[in-house]
Amino acid sequence: MVNRRLQADAIGMVLGGVLDAMFGDPRRWHPVAGFGRFAAAVERHTYADERPAGARFTAVAVGVPVALAAMAAWLTRRRPVARTVLVAGATWAALGGTSLAREGRVMADRLDGGDLASARAQLPNLCGRDPSALGAPELARATVESVAENTSDAVVGPLFWGAVAGLPGIVGYRAVNTLDAMVGHRSARYARFGTASARLDDLANLVPSRVTAVLTVVAAPVVGGRPGAALRVWLRDGGRHPSPNSGQCEAAAAGALGIRLGGRNVYGSRVEQRPHLGDGDPPVPRDVRRAATLSVVVGAAALGLAFAVRAGVASRSSAGGRAAARVGSAA
């Protein structure tokens, strides 16, 4: 029975990945938007400018959807078709790889056309930097960095946790990642209240970000890069970024693409000087397209890996059950 559940999870994740590849993010009634409204309501009832309040908020906002997902997984434990459909829908809702690559390509087209106004208007779809004073080189760099980072957040992360924990893993990861986007940034309101959400997101992405970096290194030849160079830049520069996870993805992408990332970033009234990652020239529109292609390939590899892990556990469970049955029969 366990192996049938795991097989349903594996097939559901693949179907969800296919749905994302075909349609991108759901355009209406997106479950993540619904979760955002739920989290905002929880925030209104729990907010206080202190870390304990933020921890309570995070526990409720993550705990409720995970509990519901665990209940749904239990209710479908003997209904593999329903379980497959449920996991497929959750995976589709959690993934954002197709939309991410599409946004990157739109930015490349606008930069190639010299339409800076449209390119600046496009940037908020990818990251939170202030685009008002950015020129074409900085817009290209911001896009490549966002695509690299969000390949982990929007693709590898949910697939990793789906492979590890099935439906509750997918739902829990997306909840954690969404909370980080909502309250995890350094602002006057969330400097203390958002700490728990930000740290939990760091923990949830500790392994997925490094899996993303490994897959980026392996996929480097697809975009004309060399795995050896990508590996060298990742190992050398991955820890220089202020984020314990984003730097892993960005450094590996810089090495795979043969470009240099990092520099001055403006987030509203806050300015950050990021260390340089990589050895090449700053990215140009062609590199933005290559980054989008790299993201798609890494996402496809992650989907195959997640399927292999979940299906492999199912096969081992089935083999173990048969072996136990033979031992019992012999006894």
Coordinates of C-alpha atoms in Angstrom, one line a residue:
M1 CA 0.0 0.0 0.0
V2 CA 2.8 2.4 0.8
N3 CA 4.5 1.9 -2.6
R4 CA 1.2 2.7 -4.3
R5 CA 1.0 6.0 -2.4
L6 CA 4.6 6.9 -3.3
Q7 CA 4.0 6.0 -6.9
A8 CA 1.0 8.2 -7.0
D9 CA 3.0 11.1 -5.6
A10 CA 5.8 10.5 -8.2
I11 CA 3.3 10.5 -11.1
G12 CA 1.4 13.5 -9.7
M13 CA 4.6 15.6 -9.5
V14 CA 5.4 14.8 -13.1
L15 CA 1.9 15.6 -14.3
G16 CA 2.1 18.9 -12.3
G17 CA 5.4 19.7 -14.0
V18 CA 3.8 19.0 -17.4
L19 CA 0.9 21.3 -16.6
D20 CA 3.3 24.1 -15.6
A21 CA 5.2 23.6 -18.9
M22 CA 2.0 23.8 -20.9
F23 CA 0.2 26.5 -19.1
G24 CA 2.5 28.3 -16.7
D25 CA 0.9 29.7 -13.5
P26 CA -2.9 29.5 -13.2
R27 CA -4.2 32.8 -14.3
R28 CA -7.3 32.9 -12.1
W29 CA -8.0 31.4 -8.6
H30 CA -4.3 30.7 -8.0
P31 CA -4.0 28.8 -4.7
V32 CA -0.9 30.7 -3.7
A33 CA -2.9 34.0 -3.9
G34 CA -5.5 32.4 -1.7
F35 CA -2.8 31.4 0.8
G36 CA -1.5 35.0 0.7
R37 CA -4.9 36.3 1.8
F38 CA -5.1 33.8 4.6
A39 CA -1.6 34.7 5.8
A40 CA -2.5 38.4 5.6
A41 CA -5.6 37.7 7.8
V42 CA -3.4 35.8 10.3
E43 CA -0.9 38.7 10.3
R44 CA -3.7 41.2 11.2
H45 CA -4.5 39.1 14.3
T46 CA -1.0 38.3 15.4
Y47 CA 1.2 41.3 14.4
A48 CA 3.4 42.9 17.0
D49 CA 6.8 44.5 16.5
E50 CA 8.6 41.6 18.2
R51 CA 10.1 38.3 17.2
P52 CA 7.9 36.0 19.4
A53 CA 4.8 37.4 17.6
G54 CA 6.4 36.6 14.3
A55 CA 7.2 33.1 15.4
R56 CA 3.5 32.6 16.3
F57 CA 2.4 34.0 13.0
T58 CA 4.8 31.7 11.1
A59 CA 3.7 28.6 13.1
V60 CA 0.0 29.3 12.3
A61 CA 0.4 30.4 8.7
V62 CA 2.5 27.3 7.8
G63 CA 1.0 24.8 10.2
V64 CA -2.6 25.2 9.0
P65 CA -1.9 24.4 5.3
V66 CA 0.5 21.6 6.2
A67 CA -2.1 20.0 8.5
L68 CA -4.7 20.3 5.7
A69 CA -2.3 18.7 3.2
A70 CA -1.4 15.9 5.6
M71 CA -5.1 15.2 6.1
A72 CA -5.7 15.2 2.4
A73 CA -2.8 12.8 1.9
W74 CA -4.2 10.5 4.6
L75 CA -7.7 10.6 3.1
T76 CA -6.4 9.5 -0.3
R77 CA -4.0 6.9 1.0
R78 CA -6.1 4.1 -0.6
R79 CA -7.2 6.1 -3.6
P80 CA -4.2 6.4 -5.9
V81 CA -6.0 8.2 -8.7
A82 CA -7.4 10.9 -6.4
R83 CA -4.0 11.2 -4.8
T84 CA -2.3 11.6 -8.1
V85 CA -4.7 14.3 -9.1
L86 CA -4.2 16.1 -5.8
V87 CA -0.4 16.0 -6.0
A88 CA -0.5 17.1 -9.7
G89 CA -2.7 20.2 -8.8
A90 CA -0.5 21.1 -5.8
T91 CA 2.7 20.7 -7.9
W92 CA 1.3 22.9 -10.7
A93 CA 0.3 25.6 -8.2
A94 CA 3.7 25.4 -6.4
L95 CA 5.9 25.5 -9.6
G96 CA 6.7 28.8 -11.4
G97 CA 9.4 27.8 -13.7
T98 CA 7.6 28.4 -17.0
S99 CA 6.4 31.8 -16.0
L100 CA 9.8 32.7 -14.7
A101 CA 11.5 31.8 -18.0
R102 CA 8.8 33.6 -19.9
E103 CA 9.3 36.8 -17.9
G104 CA 13.1 36.6 -18.5
R105 CA 12.6 36.3 -22.2
V106 CA 10.2 39.2 -22.3
M107 CA 12.9 41.3 -20.5
A108 CA 15.5 40.3 -23.1
D109 CA 13.2 41.3 -25.9
R110 CA 12.5 44.7 -24.4
L111 CA 16.2 45.3 -23.8
D112 CA 17.1 44.2 -27.3
G113 CA 14.5 46.6 -28.6
G114 CA 16.0 49.5 -26.6
D115 CA 12.6 50.1 -24.8
L116 CA 14.0 50.9 -21.3
A117 CA 10.7 52.2 -20.1
S118 CA 9.0 48.9 -20.8
A119 CA 12.0 47.0 -19.4
R120 CA 11.8 48.9 -16.2
A121 CA 8.1 48.2 -15.9
Q122 CA 8.9 44.5 -16.4
L123 CA 11.4 44.2 -13.6
P124 CA 8.9 44.1 -10.7
N125 CA 7.6 40.9 -12.1
L126 CA 11.0 39.4 -11.4
C127 CA 12.4 41.0 -8.2
G128 CA 11.9 43.8 -5.7
R129 CA 14.6 46.2 -6.9
D130 CA 13.8 49.8 -7.7
P131 CA 14.0 50.0 -11.5
S132 CA 13.5 53.7 -11.9
A133 CA 17.2 54.6 -12.4
L134 CA 18.5 51.3 -13.9
G135 CA 20.0 51.2 -17.3
A136 CA 20.1 48.2 -19.7
P137 CA 23.1 46.5 -18.1
E138 CA 21.7 46.7 -14.6
L139 CA 18.3 45.5 -15.8
A140 CA 19.9 42.5 -17.5
R141 CA 21.9 41.7 -14.4
A142 CA 18.9 41.9 -12.1
T143 CA 17.0 39.6 -14.4
V144 CA 19.7 37.0 -14.6
E145 CA 20.2 37.1 -10.8
S146 CA 16.4 36.8 -10.2
V147 CA 16.1 33.9 -12.7
A148 CA 19.0 32.0 -11.1
E149 CA 17.7 32.5 -7.5
N150 CA 14.1 31.7 -8.4
T151 CA 15.0 28.6 -10.2
S152 CA 15.6 27.2 -6.7
D153 CA 12.6 29.0 -5.1
A154 CA 10.0 28.4 -7.8
V155 CA 11.1 25.0 -9.2
V156 CA 13.7 22.9 -7.4
G157 CA 12.5 23.8 -3.8
P158 CA 8.9 22.5 -4.2
L159 CA 10.1 19.4 -6.2
F160 CA 12.7 18.6 -3.5
W161 CA 10.3 18.8 -0.7
G162 CA 7.7 16.9 -2.7
A163 CA 10.3 14.1 -3.2
V164 CA 11.0 14.1 0.5
A165 CA 7.6 14.5 2.0
G166 CA 4.9 14.3 -0.7
L167 CA 1.9 16.6 -0.7
P168 CA 2.6 18.1 2.8
G169 CA 6.2 18.9 1.6
I170 CA 5.0 20.7 -1.5
V171 CA 2.4 22.7 0.3
G172 CA 4.6 23.5 3.3
Y173 CA 7.5 24.6 1.1
R174 CA 5.3 27.0 -0.9
A175 CA 3.8 28.4 2.3
V176 CA 7.2 29.0 3.8
N177 CA 8.5 30.6 0.6
T178 CA 5.4 32.8 0.2
L179 CA 5.7 34.0 3.8
D180 CA 9.3 35.0 3.3
A181 CA 8.2 37.1 0.3
M182 CA 5.5 38.7 2.3
V183 CA 7.2 39.5 5.6
G184 CA 10.8 38.2 5.4
H185 CA 12.4 41.4 4.0
R186 CA 14.2 44.0 6.0
S187 CA 11.7 46.8 6.5
A188 CA 10.7 48.9 9.5
R189 CA 7.5 46.8 9.9
Y190 CA 9.0 43.4 9.5
A191 CA 12.6 43.7 10.9
R192 CA 11.6 41.7 13.9
F193 CA 8.2 40.3 13.1
G194 CA 9.5 38.7 9.9
T195 CA 12.6 37.1 11.4
A196 CA 11.1 33.6 12.0
S197 CA 9.7 33.4 8.4
A198 CA 13.0 34.5 6.9
R199 CA 15.0 32.0 9.0
L200 CA 12.6 29.2 8.2
D201 CA 12.8 30.0 4.5
D202 CA 16.6 29.9 4.8
L203 CA 16.4 26.4 6.4
A204 CA 13.9 25.1 3.8
N205 CA 16.1 26.2 0.9
L206 CA 19.4 25.0 2.4
V207 CA 19.5 21.8 0.4
P208 CA 17.4 22.9 -2.7
S209 CA 19.7 25.8 -3.4
R210 CA 22.7 23.5 -3.5
V211 CA 20.9 21.0 -5.6
T212 CA 20.1 23.8 -8.0
A213 CA 23.8 24.8 -8.1
V214 CA 24.8 21.2 -8.9
L215 CA 22.2 20.8 -11.6
T216 CA 23.3 24.2 -13.0
V217 CA 26.9 23.0 -13.2
V218 CA 25.9 19.8 -15.0
A219 CA 23.6 21.8 -17.4
A220 CA 26.3 24.4 -18.3
P221 CA 27.0 22.9 -21.8
V222 CA 23.4 23.5 -22.8
V223 CA 24.1 27.2 -22.8
G224 CA 27.7 27.0 -24.1
G225 CA 29.3 26.9 -20.7
R226 CA 31.8 24.5 -19.1
P227 CA 30.9 22.4 -16.0
G228 CA 34.4 22.8 -14.7
A229 CA 34.3 26.6 -14.9
A230 CA 30.8 26.6 -13.3
L231 CA 31.9 24.4 -10.5
R232 CA 35.0 26.5 -9.8
V233 CA 33.0 29.8 -9.6
W234 CA 30.3 28.2 -7.5
L235 CA 32.7 26.8 -4.9
R236 CA 34.7 30.0 -4.9
D237 CA 31.9 32.6 -4.9
G238 CA 28.8 30.8 -3.6
G239 CA 29.5 31.9 0.0
R240 CA 30.2 35.5 -0.7
H241 CA 26.5 36.5 -1.1
P242 CA 24.7 37.8 2.0
S243 CA 22.1 35.1 1.6
P244 CA 23.2 31.6 2.6
N245 CA 21.2 30.2 -0.4
S246 CA 20.8 32.7 -3.2
G247 CA 24.6 33.0 -3.7
Q248 CA 24.8 29.3 -4.4
C249 CA 22.4 29.6 -7.3
E250 CA 23.7 32.9 -8.6
A251 CA 27.4 31.9 -8.5
A252 CA 26.7 28.6 -10.3
A253 CA 24.7 30.5 -13.0
A254 CA 27.5 33.1 -13.4
G255 CA 30.0 30.3 -13.9
A256 CA 27.8 28.4 -16.3
L257 CA 27.0 31.5 -18.4
G258 CA 30.6 32.9 -18.2
I259 CA 29.4 36.3 -16.9
R260 CA 29.9 38.5 -13.8
L261 CA 27.0 39.2 -11.4
G262 CA 26.7 41.3 -8.3
G263 CA 27.1 45.0 -7.6
R264 CA 25.0 47.9 -6.3
N265 CA 21.3 47.0 -5.7
V266 CA 18.6 49.6 -4.7
Y267 CA 15.5 48.4 -2.8
G268 CA 13.4 51.5 -2.2
S269 CA 15.4 53.5 0.4
R270 CA 17.8 50.7 1.1
V271 CA 21.0 50.3 -0.9
E272 CA 23.2 47.1 -0.9
Q273 CA 26.6 46.6 -2.4
R274 CA 26.8 42.9 -3.3
P275 CA 30.1 41.2 -4.0
H276 CA 30.9 40.1 -7.5
L277 CA 30.2 36.5 -8.6
G278 CA 32.0 35.1 -11.6
D279 CA 34.8 36.3 -13.9
G280 CA 33.3 37.4 -17.2
D281 CA 31.6 40.6 -18.4
P282 CA 28.3 41.8 -17.1
P283 CA 25.3 40.2 -18.7
V284 CA 23.7 41.4 -21.9
P285 CA 20.3 40.5 -23.3
R286 CA 21.6 37.4 -25.0
D287 CA 22.8 36.2 -21.5
V288 CA 19.3 36.8 -20.2
R289 CA 17.9 34.4 -22.7
R290 CA 20.6 31.9 -21.9
A291 CA 19.7 32.2 -18.2
A292 CA 16.1 31.5 -19.0
T293 CA 17.1 28.4 -21.0
L294 CA 19.4 27.2 -18.2
S295 CA 16.5 27.6 -15.8
V296 CA 14.2 25.5 -17.9
V297 CA 16.8 22.7 -18.2
V298 CA 17.6 22.7 -14.5
G299 CA 13.9 22.5 -13.8
A300 CA 13.4 19.6 -16.1
A301 CA 16.3 17.8 -14.5
A302 CA 14.9 18.5 -11.0
L303 CA 11.6 17.1 -12.0
G304 CA 13.2 13.9 -13.3
L305 CA 15.2 13.6 -10.1
A306 CA 12.2 14.1 -7.9
F307 CA 10.3 11.4 -9.8
A308 CA 13.2 9.1 -9.5
V309 CA 13.6 9.6 -5.8
R310 CA 9.9 9.1 -4.9
A311 CA 9.4 6.2 -7.3
G312 CA 12.7 4.7 -6.1
V313 CA 11.5 4.7 -2.5
A314 CA 8.2 3.1 -3.7
S315 CA 10.2 0.3 -5.5
R316 CA 12.3 -0.3 -2.4
S317 CA 9.2 -0.4 -0.2
S318 CA 7.6 -2.9 -2.6
A319 CA 10.7 -5.1 -2.7
G320 CA 11.0 -5.0 1.0
G321 CA 7.4 -6.1 1.4
R322 CA 7.9 -9.0 -1.0
A323 CA 11.1 -10.1 0.9
A324 CA 9.2 -10.0 4.2
A325 CA 6.4 -12.0 2.7
R326 CA 8.9 -14.7 1.5
V327 CA 10.6 -14.8 4.9
G328 CA 7.2 -15.3 6.6
S329 CA 6.2 -17.9 4.2
A330 CA 9.4 -19.8 4.7
A331 CA 9.0 -19.6 8.5

